[in-house]
Short mmCIF file of C-alpha atoms in Angstrom, two decimals:
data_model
loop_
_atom_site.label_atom_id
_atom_site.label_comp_id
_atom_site.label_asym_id
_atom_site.label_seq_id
_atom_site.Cartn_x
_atom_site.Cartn_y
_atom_site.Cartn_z
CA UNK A 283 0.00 0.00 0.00
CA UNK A 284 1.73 3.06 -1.33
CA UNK A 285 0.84 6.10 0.98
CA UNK A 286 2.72 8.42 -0.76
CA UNK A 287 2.41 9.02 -4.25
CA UNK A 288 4.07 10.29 -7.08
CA UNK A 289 2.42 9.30 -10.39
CA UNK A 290 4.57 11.30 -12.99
CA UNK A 291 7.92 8.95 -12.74
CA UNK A 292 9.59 11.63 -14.94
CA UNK A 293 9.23 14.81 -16.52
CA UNK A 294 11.32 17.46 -18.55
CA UNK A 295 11.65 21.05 -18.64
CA UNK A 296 12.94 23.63 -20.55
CA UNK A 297 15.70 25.97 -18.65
CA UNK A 298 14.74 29.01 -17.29
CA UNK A 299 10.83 27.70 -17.09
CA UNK A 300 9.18 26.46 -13.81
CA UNK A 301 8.89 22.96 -12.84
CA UNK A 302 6.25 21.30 -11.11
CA UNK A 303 6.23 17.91 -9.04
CA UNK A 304 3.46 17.09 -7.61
CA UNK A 305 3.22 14.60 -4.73
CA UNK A 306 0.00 12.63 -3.40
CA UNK A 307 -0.68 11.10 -0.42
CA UNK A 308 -3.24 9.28 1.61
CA UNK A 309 -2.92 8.72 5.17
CA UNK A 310 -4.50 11.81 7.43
CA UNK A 311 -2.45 11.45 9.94
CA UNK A 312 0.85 12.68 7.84
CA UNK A 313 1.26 16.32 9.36
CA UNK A 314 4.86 16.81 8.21
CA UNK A 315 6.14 17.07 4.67
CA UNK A 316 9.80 17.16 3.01
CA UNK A 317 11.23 16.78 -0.77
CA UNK A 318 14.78 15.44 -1.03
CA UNK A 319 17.29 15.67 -4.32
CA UNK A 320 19.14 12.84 -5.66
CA UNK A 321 21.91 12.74 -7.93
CA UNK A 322 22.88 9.17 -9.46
CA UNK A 323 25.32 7.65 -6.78
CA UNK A 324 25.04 10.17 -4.31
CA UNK A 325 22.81 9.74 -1.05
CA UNK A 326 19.31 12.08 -1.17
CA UNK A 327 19.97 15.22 0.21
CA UNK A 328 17.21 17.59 2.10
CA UNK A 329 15.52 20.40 -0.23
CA UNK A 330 12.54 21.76 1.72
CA UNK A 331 9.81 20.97 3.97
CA UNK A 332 6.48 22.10 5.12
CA UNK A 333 4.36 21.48 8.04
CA UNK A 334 0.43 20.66 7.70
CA UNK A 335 -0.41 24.17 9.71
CA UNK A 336 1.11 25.51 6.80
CA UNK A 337 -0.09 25.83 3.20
CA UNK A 338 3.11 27.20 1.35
CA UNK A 339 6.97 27.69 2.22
CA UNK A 340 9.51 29.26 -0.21
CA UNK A 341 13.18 28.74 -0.34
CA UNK A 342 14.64 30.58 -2.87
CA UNK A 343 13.75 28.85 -6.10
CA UNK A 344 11.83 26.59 -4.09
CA UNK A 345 8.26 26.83 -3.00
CA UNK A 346 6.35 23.82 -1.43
CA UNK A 347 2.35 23.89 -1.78
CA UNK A 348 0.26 21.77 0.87
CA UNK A 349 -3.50 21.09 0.01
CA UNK A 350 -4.75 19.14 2.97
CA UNK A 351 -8.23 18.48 1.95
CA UNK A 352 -6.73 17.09 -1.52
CA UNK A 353 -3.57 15.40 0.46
CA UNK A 354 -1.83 16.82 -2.59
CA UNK A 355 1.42 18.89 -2.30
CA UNK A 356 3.71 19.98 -5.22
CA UNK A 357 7.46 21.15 -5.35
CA UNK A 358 7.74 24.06 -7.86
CA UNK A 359 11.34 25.46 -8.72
CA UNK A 360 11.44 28.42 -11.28
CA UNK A 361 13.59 29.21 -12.79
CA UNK A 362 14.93 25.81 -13.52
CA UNK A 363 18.35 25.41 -14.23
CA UNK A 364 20.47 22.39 -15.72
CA UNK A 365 21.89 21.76 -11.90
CA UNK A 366 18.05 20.75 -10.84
CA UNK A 367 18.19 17.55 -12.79
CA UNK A 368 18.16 14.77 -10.27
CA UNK A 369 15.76 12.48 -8.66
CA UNK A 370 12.88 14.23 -6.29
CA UNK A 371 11.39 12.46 -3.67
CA UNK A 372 8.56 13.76 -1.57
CA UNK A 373 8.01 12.12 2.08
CA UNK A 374 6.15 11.94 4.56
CA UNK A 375 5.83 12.05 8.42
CA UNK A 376 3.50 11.41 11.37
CA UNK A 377 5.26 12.78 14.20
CA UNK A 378 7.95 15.50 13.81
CA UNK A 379 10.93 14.18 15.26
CA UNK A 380 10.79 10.65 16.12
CA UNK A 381 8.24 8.79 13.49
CA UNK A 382 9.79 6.73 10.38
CA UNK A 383 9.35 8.97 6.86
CA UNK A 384 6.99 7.24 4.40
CA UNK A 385 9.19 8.36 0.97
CA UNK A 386 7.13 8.18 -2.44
CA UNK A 387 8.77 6.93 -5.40
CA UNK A 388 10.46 9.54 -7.07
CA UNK A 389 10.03 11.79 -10.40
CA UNK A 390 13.11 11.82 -12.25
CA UNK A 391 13.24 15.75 -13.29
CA UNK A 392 15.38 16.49 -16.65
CA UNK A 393 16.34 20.45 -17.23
CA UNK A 394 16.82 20.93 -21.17
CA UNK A 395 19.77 23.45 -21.64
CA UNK B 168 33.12 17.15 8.78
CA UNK B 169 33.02 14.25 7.37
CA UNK B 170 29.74 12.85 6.39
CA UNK B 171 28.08 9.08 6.48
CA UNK B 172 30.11 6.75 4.82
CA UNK B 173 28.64 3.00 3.46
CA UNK B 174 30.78 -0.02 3.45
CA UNK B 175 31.07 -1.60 0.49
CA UNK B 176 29.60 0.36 -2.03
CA UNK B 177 28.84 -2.54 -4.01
CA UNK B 178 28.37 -6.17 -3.60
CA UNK B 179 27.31 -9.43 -5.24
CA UNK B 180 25.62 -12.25 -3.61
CA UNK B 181 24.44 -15.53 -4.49
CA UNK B 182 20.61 -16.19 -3.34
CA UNK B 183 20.22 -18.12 0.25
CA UNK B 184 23.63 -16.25 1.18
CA UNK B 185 23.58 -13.74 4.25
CA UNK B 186 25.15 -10.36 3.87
CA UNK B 187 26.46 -7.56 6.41
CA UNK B 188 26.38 -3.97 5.37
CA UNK B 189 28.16 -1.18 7.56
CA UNK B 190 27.28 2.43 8.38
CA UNK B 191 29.33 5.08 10.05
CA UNK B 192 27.36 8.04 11.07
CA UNK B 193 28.60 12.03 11.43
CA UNK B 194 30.38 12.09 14.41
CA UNK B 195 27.79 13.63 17.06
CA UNK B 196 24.74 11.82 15.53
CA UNK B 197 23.37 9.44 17.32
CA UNK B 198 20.63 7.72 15.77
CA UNK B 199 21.19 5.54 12.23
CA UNK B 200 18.39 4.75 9.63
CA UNK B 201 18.33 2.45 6.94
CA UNK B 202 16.58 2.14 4.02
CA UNK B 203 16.02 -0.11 0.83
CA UNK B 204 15.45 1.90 -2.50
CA UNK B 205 14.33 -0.21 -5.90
CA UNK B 206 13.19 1.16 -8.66
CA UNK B 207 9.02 0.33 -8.26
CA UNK B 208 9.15 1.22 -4.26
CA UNK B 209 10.80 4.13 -3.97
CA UNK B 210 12.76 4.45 -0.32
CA UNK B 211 11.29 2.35 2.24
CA UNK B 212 12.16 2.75 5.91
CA UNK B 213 14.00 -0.41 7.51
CA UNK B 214 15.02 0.51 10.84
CA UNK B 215 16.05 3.05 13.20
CA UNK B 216 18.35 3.08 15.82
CA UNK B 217 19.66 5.41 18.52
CA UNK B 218 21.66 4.69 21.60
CA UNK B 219 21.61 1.03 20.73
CA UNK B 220 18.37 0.31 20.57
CA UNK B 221 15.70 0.02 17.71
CA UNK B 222 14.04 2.56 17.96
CA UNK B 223 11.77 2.27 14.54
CA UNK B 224 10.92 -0.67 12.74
CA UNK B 225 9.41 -1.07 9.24
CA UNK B 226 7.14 -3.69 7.62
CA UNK B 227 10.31 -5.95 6.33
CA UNK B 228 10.57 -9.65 7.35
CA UNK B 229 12.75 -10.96 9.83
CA UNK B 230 15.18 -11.63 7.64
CA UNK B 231 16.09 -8.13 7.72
CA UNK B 232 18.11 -6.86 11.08
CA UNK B 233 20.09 -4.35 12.52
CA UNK B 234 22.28 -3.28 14.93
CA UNK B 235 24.24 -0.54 16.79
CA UNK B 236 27.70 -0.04 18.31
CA UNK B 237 28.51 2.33 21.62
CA UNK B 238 30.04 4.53 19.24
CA UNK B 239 27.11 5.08 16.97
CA UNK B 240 28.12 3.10 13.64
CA UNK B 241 25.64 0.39 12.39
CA UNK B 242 25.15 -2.74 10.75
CA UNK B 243 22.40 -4.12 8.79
CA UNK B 244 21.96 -7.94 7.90
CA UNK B 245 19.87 -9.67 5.88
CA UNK B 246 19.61 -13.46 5.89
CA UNK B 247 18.32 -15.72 3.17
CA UNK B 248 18.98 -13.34 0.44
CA UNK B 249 16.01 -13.35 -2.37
CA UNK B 250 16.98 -12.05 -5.77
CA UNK B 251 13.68 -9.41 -4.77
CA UNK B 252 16.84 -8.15 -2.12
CA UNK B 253 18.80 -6.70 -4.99
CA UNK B 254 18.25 -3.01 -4.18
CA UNK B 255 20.61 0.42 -2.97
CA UNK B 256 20.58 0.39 0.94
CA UNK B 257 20.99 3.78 2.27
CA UNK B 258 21.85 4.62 5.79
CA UNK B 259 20.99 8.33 7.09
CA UNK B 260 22.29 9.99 10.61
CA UNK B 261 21.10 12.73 12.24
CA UNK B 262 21.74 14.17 15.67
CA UNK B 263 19.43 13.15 18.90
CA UNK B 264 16.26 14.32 18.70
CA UNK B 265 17.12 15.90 15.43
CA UNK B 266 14.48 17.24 12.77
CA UNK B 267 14.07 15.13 9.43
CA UNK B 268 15.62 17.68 7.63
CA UNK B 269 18.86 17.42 9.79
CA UNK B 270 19.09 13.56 8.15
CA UNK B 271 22.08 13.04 6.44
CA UNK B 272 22.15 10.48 4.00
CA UNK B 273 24.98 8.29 3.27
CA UNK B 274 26.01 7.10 -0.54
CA UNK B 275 24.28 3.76 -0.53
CA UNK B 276 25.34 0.09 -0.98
CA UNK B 277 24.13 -1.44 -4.08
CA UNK B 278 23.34 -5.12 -3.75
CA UNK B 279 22.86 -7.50 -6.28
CA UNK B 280 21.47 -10.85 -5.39
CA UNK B 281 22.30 -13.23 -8.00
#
């Protein structure tokens, strides 16, 4: 049972434009949400988070979108640049701190020079 | 600082074989996760550890099992190996009591069960 979703397994994007990954999930009781990088033999590395009192948190290129009532949340980065091509997972949590993070499967995000 | 480092990188086993994978943490952090990414799962949580004890536990068999050292590094077993084992193991550290973000994630050990 997948409880965090991401259906697009890949997706490509011009330079300079804005991506999108979007992120699904379905257990309620999730009230903390990250996205991690990944580069191709490299561990994931933390991007940005964002906790369900919140709807929205920016980080430079980086903004993070929470819709609780659609347990959707999306990772937009504008503007892309060739650097952003890696594998993006979004996770999950229960209990900030302590509880095990539920990861999703990962969108594979290209930037076209 | 030097961050989490994965011992080996790579390995090949035969199925029914055991295997032991190592994990040194950041010096300071205390607690040790481990997880197994394939392709069709994504990264799903193994284990946690802090101080010793598990801490966490995810829905792997028994076959899967960990443990810690007094001076934070970890080891992960997995008995029986099934060719479904083939997968990259991560470990991630992060200090006690530490926010998710604060998880450092080591390089991964890619296993191939042949």
């Amino acid at each position: 049972d997948q409880q965090v979703k991401q259906n697009s397994p890949s997706l490509s994007v011009q330079e300079g434009r804005i991506s999108i990954l979007n992120c699904d999930y379905t257990n309620s009781m999730f009230d903390y949400f990250l996205w991690y990088k990944k580069y191709p033999a490299e561990g994931p590395t933390f991007l940005i988070s964002i906790s369900s009192i919140k709807d929205k948190n920016e980080d430079g290129r980086f903004t993070v979108f929470l819709n609780k009532s659609a347990k959707h949340l999306s990772l937009h980065i504008v503007p892309s640049q060739p650097g952003d091509s890696a594998v993006y997972f979004c996770a999950a949590s229960g209990d900030f701190g302590n509880e095990k993070l539920t990861f999703g499967t990962g969108t594979r995000l290209t930037i076209i020079p | 600082k030097a961050g989490v480092t994965q011992t080996p990188r790579y390995l090949i086993k035969t199925r029914g074989q055991q295997v032991t994978l190592s994990c040194s943490p950041i010096s300071g952090h205390r607690s040790v996760s481990w997880y197994q990414q394939t392709p069709g799962q994504g990264l799903q949580f193994l284990f946690e550890y802090f101080s010793e004890t598990q801490r966490n536990k995810g829905n792997f068999p028994g076959r899967f099992s960990g443990r810690q050292f007094s001076n934070s590094r970890s080891e992960m077993n997995v008995s029986t190996l099934e060719l479904g084992d083939s997968a990259l193991y991560l470990c991630a550290s992060r200090i006690s009591g530490g926010a998710f973000y604060e998880q450092y994630f080591g390089p991964g050990t890619r296993l191939t069960v042949t």
